[in-house]
Coordinates of C-alpha atoms and ligand atoms in Angstrom, one line a residue:
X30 CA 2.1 -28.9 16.8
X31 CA 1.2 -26.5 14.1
X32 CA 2.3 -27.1 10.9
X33 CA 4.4 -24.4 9.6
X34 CA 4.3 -22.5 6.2
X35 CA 5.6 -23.8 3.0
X36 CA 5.4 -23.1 -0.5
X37 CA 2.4 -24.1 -2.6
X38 CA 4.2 -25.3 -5.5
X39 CA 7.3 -28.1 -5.7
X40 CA 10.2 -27.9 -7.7
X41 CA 10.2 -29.3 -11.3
X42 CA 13.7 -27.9 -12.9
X43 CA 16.5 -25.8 -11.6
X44 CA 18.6 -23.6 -13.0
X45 CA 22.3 -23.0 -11.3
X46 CA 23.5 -19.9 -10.5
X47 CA 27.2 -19.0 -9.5
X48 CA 28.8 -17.6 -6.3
X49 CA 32.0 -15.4 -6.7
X50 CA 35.1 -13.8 -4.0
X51 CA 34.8 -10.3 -3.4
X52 CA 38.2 -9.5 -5.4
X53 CA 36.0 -10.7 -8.5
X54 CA 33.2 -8.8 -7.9
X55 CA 35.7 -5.6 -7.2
X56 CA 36.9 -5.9 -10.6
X57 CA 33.3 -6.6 -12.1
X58 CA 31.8 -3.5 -10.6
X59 CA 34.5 -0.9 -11.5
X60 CA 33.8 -2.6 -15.0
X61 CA 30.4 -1.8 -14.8
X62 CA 31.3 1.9 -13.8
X63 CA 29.9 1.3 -10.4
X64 CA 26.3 1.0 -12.4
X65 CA 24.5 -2.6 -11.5
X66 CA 22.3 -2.5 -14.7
X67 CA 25.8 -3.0 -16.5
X68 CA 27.1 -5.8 -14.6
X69 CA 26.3 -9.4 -16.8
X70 CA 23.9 -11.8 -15.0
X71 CA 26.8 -14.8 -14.6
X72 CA 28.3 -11.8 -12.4
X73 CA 25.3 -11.7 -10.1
X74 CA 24.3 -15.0 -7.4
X75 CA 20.9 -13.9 -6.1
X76 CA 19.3 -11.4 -8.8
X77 CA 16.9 -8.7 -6.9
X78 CA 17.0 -6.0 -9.4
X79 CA 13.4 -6.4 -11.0
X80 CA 10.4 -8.4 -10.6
X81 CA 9.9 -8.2 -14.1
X82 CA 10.1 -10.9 -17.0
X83 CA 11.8 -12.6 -13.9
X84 CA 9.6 -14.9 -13.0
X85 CA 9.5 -19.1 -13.2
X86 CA 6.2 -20.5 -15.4
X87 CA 4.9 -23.3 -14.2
X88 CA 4.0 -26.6 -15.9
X89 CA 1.0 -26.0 -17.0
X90 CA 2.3 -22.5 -18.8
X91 CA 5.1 -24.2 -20.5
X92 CA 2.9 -26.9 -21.7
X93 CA 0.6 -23.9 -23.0
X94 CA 3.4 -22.8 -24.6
X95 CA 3.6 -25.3 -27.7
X96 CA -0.2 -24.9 -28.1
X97 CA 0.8 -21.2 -29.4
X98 CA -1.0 -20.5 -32.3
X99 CA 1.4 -18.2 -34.5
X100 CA -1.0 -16.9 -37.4
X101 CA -0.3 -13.6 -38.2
X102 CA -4.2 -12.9 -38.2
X103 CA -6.8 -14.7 -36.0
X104 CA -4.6 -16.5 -34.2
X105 CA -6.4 -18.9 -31.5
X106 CA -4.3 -17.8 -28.9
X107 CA -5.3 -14.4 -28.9
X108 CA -8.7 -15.6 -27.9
X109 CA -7.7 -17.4 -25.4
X110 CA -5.7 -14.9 -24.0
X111 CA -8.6 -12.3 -25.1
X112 CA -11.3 -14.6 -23.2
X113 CA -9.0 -14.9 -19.6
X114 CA -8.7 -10.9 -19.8
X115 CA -12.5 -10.7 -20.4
X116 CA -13.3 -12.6 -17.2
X117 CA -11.1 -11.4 -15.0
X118 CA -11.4 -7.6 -15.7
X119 CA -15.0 -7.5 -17.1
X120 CA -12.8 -5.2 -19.9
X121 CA -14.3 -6.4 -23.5
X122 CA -12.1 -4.9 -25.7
X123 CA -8.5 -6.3 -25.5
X124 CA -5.4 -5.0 -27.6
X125 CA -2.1 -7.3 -26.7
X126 CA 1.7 -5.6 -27.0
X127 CA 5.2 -6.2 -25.9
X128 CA 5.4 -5.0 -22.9
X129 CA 3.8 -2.9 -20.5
X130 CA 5.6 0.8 -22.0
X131 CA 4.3 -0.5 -25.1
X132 CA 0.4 -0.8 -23.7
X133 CA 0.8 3.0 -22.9
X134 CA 2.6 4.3 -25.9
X135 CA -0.2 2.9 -27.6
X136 CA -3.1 3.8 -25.5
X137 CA -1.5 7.4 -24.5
X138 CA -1.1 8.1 -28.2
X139 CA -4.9 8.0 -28.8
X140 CA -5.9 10.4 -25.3
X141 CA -2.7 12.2 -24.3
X142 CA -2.0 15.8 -26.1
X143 CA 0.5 18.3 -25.1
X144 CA -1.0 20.4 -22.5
X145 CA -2.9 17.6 -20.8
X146 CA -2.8 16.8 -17.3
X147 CA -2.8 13.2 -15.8
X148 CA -3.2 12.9 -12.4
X149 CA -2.4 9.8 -10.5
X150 CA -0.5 7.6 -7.7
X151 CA 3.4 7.7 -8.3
X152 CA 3.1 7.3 -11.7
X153 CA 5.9 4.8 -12.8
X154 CA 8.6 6.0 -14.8
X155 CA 8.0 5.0 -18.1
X156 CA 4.3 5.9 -17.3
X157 CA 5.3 9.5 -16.1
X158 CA 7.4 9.2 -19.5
X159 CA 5.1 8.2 -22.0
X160 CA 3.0 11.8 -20.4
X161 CA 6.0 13.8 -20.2
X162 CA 7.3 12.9 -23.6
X163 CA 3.8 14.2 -25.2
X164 CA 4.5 17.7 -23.4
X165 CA 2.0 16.8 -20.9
X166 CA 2.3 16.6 -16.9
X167 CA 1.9 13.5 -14.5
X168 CA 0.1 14.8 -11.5
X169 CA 1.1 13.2 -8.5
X170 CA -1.7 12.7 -5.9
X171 CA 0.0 9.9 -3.7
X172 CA -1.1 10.4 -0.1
X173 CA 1.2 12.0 2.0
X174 CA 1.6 9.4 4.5
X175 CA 3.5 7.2 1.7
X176 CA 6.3 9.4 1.8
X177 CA 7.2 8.2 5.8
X178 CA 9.0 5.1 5.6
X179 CA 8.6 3.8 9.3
X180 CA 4.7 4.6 8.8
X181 CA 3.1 1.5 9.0
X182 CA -0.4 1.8 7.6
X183 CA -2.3 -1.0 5.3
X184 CA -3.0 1.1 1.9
X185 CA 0.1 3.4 1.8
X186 CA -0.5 3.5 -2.2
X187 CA -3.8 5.2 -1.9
X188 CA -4.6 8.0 -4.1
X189 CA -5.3 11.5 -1.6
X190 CA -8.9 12.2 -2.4
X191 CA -8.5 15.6 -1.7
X192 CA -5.1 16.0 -4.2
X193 CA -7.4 14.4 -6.7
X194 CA -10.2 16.8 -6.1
X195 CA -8.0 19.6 -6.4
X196 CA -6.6 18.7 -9.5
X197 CA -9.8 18.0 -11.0
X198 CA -11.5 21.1 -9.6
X199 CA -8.8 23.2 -11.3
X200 CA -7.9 21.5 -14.5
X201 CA -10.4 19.4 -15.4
X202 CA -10.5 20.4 -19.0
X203 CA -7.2 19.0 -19.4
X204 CA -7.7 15.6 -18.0
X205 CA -8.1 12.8 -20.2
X206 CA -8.5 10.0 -17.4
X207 CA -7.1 9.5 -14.3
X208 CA -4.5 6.7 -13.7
X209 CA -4.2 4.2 -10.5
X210 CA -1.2 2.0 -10.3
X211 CA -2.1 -1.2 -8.3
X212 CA 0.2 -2.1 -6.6
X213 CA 1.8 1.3 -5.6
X214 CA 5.6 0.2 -7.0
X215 CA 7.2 3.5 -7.0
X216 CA 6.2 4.0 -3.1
X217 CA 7.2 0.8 -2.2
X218 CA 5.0 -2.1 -4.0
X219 CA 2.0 -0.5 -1.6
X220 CA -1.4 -1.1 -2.2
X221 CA -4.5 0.7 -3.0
X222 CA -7.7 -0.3 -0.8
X223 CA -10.9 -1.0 -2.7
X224 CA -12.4 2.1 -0.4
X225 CA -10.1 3.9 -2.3
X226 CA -11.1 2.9 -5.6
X227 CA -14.1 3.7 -5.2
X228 CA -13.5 7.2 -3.6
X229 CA -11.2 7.8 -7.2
X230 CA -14.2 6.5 -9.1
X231 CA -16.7 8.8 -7.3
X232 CA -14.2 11.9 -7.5
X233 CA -14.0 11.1 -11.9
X234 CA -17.7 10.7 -12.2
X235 CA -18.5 13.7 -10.8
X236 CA -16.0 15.4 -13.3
X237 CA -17.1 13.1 -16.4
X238 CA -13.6 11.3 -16.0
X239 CA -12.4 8.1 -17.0
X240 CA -10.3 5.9 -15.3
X241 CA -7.2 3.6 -16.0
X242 CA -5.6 1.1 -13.7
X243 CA -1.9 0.3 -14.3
X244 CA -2.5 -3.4 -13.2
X245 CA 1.5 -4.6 -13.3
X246 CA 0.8 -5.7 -10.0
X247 CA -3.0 -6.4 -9.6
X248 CA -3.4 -9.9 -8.3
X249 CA -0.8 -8.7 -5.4
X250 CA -3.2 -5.7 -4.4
X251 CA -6.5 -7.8 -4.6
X252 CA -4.5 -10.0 -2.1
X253 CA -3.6 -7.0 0.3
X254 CA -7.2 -6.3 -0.5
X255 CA -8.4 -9.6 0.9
X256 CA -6.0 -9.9 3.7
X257 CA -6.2 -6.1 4.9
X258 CA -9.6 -4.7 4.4
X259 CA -13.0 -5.4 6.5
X260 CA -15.4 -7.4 4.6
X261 CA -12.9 -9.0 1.8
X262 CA -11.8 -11.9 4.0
X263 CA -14.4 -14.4 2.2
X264 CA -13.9 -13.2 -1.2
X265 CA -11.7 -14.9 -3.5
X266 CA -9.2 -13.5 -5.7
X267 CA -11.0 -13.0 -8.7
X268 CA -14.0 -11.7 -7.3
X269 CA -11.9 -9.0 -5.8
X270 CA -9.9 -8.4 -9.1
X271 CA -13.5 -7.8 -10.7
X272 CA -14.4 -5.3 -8.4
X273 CA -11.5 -3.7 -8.8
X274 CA -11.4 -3.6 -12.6
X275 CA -15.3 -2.9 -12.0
X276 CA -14.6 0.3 -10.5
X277 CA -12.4 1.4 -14.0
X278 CA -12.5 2.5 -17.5
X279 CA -9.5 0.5 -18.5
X280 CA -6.1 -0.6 -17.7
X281 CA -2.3 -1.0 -19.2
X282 CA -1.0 -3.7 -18.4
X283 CA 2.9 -5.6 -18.1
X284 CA 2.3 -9.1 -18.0
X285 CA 6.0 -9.6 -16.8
X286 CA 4.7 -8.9 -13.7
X287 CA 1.2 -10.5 -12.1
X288 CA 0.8 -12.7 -15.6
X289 CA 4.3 -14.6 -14.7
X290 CA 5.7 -14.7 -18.1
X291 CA 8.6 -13.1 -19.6
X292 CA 7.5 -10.3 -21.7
X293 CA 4.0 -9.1 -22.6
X294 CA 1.9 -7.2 -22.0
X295 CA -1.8 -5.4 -23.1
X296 CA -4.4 -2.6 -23.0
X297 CA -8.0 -3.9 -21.6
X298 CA -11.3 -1.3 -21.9
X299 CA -14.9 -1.7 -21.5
X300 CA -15.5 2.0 -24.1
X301 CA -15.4 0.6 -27.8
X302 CA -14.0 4.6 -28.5
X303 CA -10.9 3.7 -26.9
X304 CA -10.1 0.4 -28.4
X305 CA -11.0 1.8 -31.9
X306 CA -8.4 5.2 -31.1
X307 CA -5.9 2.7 -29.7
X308 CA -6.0 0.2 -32.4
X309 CA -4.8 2.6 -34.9
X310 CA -2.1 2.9 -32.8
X311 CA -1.3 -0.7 -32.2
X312 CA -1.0 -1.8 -35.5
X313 CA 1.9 0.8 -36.5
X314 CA 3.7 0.4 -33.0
X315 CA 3.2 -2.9 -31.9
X316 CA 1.9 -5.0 -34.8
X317 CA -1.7 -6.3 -36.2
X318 CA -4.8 -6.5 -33.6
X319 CA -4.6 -10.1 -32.8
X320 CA -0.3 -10.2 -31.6
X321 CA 0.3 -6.9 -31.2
X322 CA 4.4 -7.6 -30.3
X323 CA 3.7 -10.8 -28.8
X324 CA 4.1 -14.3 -30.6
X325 CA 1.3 -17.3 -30.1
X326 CA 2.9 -18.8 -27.8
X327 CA 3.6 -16.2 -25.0
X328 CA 0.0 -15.5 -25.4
X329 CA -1.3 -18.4 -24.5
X330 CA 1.1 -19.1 -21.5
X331 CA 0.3 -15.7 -20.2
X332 CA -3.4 -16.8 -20.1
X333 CA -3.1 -19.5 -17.8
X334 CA -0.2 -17.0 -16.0
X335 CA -3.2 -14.9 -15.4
X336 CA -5.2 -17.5 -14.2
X337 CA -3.1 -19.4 -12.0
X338 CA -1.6 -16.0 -10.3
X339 CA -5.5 -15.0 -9.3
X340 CA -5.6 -18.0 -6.6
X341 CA -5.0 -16.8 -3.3
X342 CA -2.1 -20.1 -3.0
X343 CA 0.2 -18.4 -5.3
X344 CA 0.0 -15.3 -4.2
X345 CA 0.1 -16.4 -0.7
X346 CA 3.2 -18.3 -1.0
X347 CA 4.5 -15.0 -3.1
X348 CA 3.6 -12.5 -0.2
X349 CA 4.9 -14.7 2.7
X350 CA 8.5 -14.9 0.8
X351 CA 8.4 -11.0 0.6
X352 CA 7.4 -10.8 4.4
X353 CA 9.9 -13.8 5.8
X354 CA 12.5 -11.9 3.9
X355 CA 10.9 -8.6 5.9
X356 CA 10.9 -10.0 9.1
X357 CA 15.1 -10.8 9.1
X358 CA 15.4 -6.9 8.5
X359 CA 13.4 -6.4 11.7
X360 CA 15.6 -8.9 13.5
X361 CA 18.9 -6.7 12.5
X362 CA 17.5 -3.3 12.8
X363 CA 17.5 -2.4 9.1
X364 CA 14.9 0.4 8.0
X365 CA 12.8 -0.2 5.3
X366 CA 9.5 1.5 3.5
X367 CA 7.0 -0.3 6.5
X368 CA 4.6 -2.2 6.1
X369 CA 6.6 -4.4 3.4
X370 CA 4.4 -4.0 -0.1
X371 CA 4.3 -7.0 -2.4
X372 CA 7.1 -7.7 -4.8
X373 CA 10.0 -5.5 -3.1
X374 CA 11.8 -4.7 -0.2
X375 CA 12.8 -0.7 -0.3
X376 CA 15.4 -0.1 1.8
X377 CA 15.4 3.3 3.4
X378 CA 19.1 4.4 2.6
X379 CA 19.1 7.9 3.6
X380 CA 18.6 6.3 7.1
X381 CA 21.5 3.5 6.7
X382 CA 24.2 5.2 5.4
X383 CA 23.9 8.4 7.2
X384 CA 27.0 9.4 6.8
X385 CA 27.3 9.4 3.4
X386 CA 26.2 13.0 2.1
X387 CA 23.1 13.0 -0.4
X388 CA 25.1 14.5 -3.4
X389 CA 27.3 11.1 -3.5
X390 CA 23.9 8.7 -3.8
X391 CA 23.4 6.8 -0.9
X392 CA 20.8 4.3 -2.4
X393 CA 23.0 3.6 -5.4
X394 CA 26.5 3.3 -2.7
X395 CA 24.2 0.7 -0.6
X396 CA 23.4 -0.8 -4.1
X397 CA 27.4 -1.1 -4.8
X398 CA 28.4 -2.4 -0.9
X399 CA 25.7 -4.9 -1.5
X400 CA 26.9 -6.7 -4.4
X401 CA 30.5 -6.3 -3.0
X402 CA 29.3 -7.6 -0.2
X403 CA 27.7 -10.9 -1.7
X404 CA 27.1 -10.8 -5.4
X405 CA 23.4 -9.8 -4.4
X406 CA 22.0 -7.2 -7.2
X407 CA 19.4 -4.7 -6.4
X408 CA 18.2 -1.4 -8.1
X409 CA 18.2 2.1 -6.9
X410 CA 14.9 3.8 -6.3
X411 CA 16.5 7.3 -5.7
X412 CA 18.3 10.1 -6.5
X413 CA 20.0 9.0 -9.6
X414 CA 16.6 7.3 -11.2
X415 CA 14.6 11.0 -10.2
X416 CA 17.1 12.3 -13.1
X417 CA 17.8 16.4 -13.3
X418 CA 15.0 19.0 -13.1
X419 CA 13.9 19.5 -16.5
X420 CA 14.0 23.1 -15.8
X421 CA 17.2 24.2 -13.5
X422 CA 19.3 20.9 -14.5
X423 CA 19.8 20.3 -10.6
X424 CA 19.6 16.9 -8.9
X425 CA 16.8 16.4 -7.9
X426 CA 16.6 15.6 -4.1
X427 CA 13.1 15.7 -2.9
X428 CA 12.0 12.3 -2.9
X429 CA 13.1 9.3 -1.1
X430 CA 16.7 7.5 -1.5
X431 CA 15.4 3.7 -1.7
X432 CA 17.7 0.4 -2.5
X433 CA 14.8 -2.3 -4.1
X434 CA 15.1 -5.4 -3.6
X435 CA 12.9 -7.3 -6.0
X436 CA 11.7 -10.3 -5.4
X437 CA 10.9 -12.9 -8.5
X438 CA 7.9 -14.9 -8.8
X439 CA 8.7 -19.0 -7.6
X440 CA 12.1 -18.3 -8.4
X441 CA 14.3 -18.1 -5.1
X442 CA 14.2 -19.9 -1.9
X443 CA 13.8 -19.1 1.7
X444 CA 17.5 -19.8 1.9
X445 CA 18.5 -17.2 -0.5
X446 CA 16.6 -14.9 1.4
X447 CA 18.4 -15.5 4.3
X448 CA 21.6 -14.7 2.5
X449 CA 20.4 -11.6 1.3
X450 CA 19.4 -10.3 4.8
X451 CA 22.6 -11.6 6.7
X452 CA 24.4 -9.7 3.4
X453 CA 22.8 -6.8 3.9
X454 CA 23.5 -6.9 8.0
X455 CA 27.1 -7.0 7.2
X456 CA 26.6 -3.7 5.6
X457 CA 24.3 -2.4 7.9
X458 CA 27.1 -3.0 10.8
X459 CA 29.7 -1.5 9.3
X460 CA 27.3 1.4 7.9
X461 CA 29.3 4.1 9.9
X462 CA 32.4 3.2 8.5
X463 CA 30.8 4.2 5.0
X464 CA 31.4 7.6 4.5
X465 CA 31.9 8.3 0.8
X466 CA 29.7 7.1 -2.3
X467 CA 29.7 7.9 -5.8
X468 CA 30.0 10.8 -8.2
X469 CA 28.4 11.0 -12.1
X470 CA 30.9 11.1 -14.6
X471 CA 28.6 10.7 -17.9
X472 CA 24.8 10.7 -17.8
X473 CA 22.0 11.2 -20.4
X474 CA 19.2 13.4 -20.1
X475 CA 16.2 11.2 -19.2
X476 CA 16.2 7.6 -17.8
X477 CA 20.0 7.8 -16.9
X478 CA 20.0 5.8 -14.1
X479 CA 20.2 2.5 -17.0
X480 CA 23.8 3.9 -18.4
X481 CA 25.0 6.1 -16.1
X482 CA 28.7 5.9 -15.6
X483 CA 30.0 6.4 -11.9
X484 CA 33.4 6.9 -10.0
X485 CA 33.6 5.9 -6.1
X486 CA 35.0 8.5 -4.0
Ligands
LIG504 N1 3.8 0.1 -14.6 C1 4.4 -0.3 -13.5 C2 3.8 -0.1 -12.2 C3 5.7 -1.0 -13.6 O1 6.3 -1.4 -12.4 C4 6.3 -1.2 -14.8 C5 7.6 -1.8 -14.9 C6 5.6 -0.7 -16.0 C7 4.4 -0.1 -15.8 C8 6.2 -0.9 -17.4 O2 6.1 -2.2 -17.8 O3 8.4 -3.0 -18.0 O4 6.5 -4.2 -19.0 O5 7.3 -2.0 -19.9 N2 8.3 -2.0 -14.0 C9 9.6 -2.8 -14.0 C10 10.2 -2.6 -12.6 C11 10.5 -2.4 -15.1 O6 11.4 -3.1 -12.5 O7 9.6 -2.2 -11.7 P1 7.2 -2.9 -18.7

């Protein structure tokens, strides 16, 4: 008999985590003005609303942990961490911050000016903020296939080489790199094929470009990259991660992410130019060279993060979770952004609750029934997070109308998996009885989809 599948880690410490009755959770989500960011996280049993800063570290980062060097200047683990960075990305110059926002504050501050033009692959919010708030535009130049859910195709994150082209051809004066996020998040955790890279590399070369890789999610693409494309079969992890980086100027990078630890982040670039420009604005923002907004001690454990979540076991054992989790939604029928990417599952709500009309939110009513349902907390991808059109103040409906359901690092179990599909099946079957969803009745400007206050109709 074949042996089946099972983790490649065991279990050291637990932490417990509370059930609740629906009545509870009523009363908890009309609290929260129907918004699940505002919901506290004893009110929540399986938590699926982010990947990030989410994950468990593993022995061997908490025992790195009280080896953290804190000297303000100089500080050991900086090198450590700086030495890691240097071998899996081939990037020399390294500048540690916060978080990954904070990587592109700093980094955008030196090379983005109002006017400029950034082309990439769904550019993540904060990304897409830190151009838009500088009076510049984020050029999308996702492939079109990413935008059909049932689709099934193995890179569905892939940059169109022809968009790219375009936008080059017509605005390259403006450009100050180009930007590929690996994994895809925005269009469903969907990966980027080395081809691909290398076709974006080829495209900024002939224009003089440089290139930066928003690496949240890089280990999980060089696995896709290993497991999807011919002639990556052999290669190990870190070999493809330095082909990758290889084919780039730079990246940004959240370390809540692929480096498993719960906040961090940095900028990586092989051009001494763009660590000097960027350092100015580390210091200021973030703090001195050699922290940059992270203490000693996260440093180090996001070192050996990095290093443990480049072998293929871990990320195996990460991927299958995602795809077990996958293949219950197949079972009952439930349609989601196909193939499954790597850290999520994106629910295609527009084609669940179909009766409920776009203007009341159907991602963020699915969002609602689902916590009802079982006290399981995911995050809307949709309408409310697209915000208003700068411009006309409308909604703005164009895009797709996604419930995410994140999935941390060695965190939950098969079991809670299960739970989380046969939750969401309840819904699913009573989808046609759900007819109403939610109005806005206070908002900000940008962002709102963090405070927004709603009503149920
Ligand atoms: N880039 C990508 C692709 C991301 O997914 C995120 C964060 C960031 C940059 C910003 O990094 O949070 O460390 O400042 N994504 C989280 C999410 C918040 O839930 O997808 P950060």
């Amino acid at each position: 008999m074949e042996l089946p599948f099972a983790e490649s880690w065991r279990i050291k410490m637990v932490e417990p985590i509370k059930k609740s009755t629906r009545e509870e959770r009523e009363q908890w989500m009309k609290e929260a003005d129907y918004n699940l960011f505002q919901l506290r996280s004893e009110q929540v049993y399986i938590d699926c609303l982010t990947d990030s800063g989410t994950g468990a570290m593993s022995d061997r980062q908490w025992a790195a942990v009280m080896m953290g060097d804190e000297s303000y200047a100089g500080s050991s683990s900086f090198f450590h961490l700086k030495e890691t960075i240097n071998k899996i990305t081939g990037f020399e110059y390294v500048i540690p911050t916060h978080q990954g926002r904070a990587a592109e504050n700093v980094l955008f501050s030196h090379l983005v000016k109002a006017g400029s033009i950034v082309p990439g692959n769904s550019h993540f919010d904060t990304t897409k903020g830190h151009i838009e708030s500088r009076k510049a535009t984020a050029l999308d130049c996702t492939i079109d296939e990413a935008k059909d859910t049932q689709l099934e195709i193995p890179f569905k994150g892939n940059v169109d080489p022809k968009k790219l082209e375009k936008a080059l051809a017509e605005h390259h004066e403006n450009v100050p790199f180009i930007i590929v996020t690996i994994t895809n998040n925005t269009a469903g955790g969907q990966p980027v094929s080395m081809q691909n890279l290398r076709e974006v590399r080829a495209i900024a070369d002939k224009y003089g470009k440089r290139v930066v890789l928003d690496s949240a999610r890089f280990a999980e693409n060089a696995y896709f990259i290993k497991t999807r494309e011919e002639g990556y079969a052999d290669k190990t992890i870190k070999e493809i991660a330095l082909e990758m980086f290889s084919l780039a100027d730079g990246m940004t990078m959240s370390a809540k992410k692929d480096g498993i630890v719960n906040m961090g982040g940095f900028i990586a670039t092989r051009h001494e130019d763009w660590y000097e420009g960027a350092k100015r604005f580390c210091i200021p923002f973030e703090g001195y060279l050699t922290y940059g907004g992270m203490n000693g001690r996260d440093m180090e454990a996001l070192a050996v993060g990095l290093d443990e979540n480049t072998e293929f076991d871990n990320l195996e054992t990460r991927i299958h979770q995602v795809e077990f989790l996958a293949g219950l939604l197949d079972e009952y029928g439930i349609p989601y952004q196909r193939p499954v990417g790597g850290h999520a599952i994106f629910v295609d709500a527009d084609k669940v609750l179909t009766k409920v009309p776009k203007e009341e939110f159907p991602a963020q009513t699915l969002a609602i029934e689902l916590y009802l349902e079982a006290g399981v907390r995911g995050c809307e991808i949709g309408y409310i997070l697209a915000d208003r059109d700068p411009v006309t103040r409308e909604n703005r409906f164009g895009g797709l109308d996604l419930l995410r359901l994140c999935i941390a690092r060695r965190v939950y179990t098969d079991n809670h998996m299960r739970v989380i599909a046969a939750a969401l099946k309840n819904v699913f079957d009573r989808r046609n009885e759900i007819t109403r969803g939610v109005e806005i009745v206070w908002e900000t400007e940008l962002m709102r989809h963090f405070t927004v206050k709603l009503r149920k109709l």
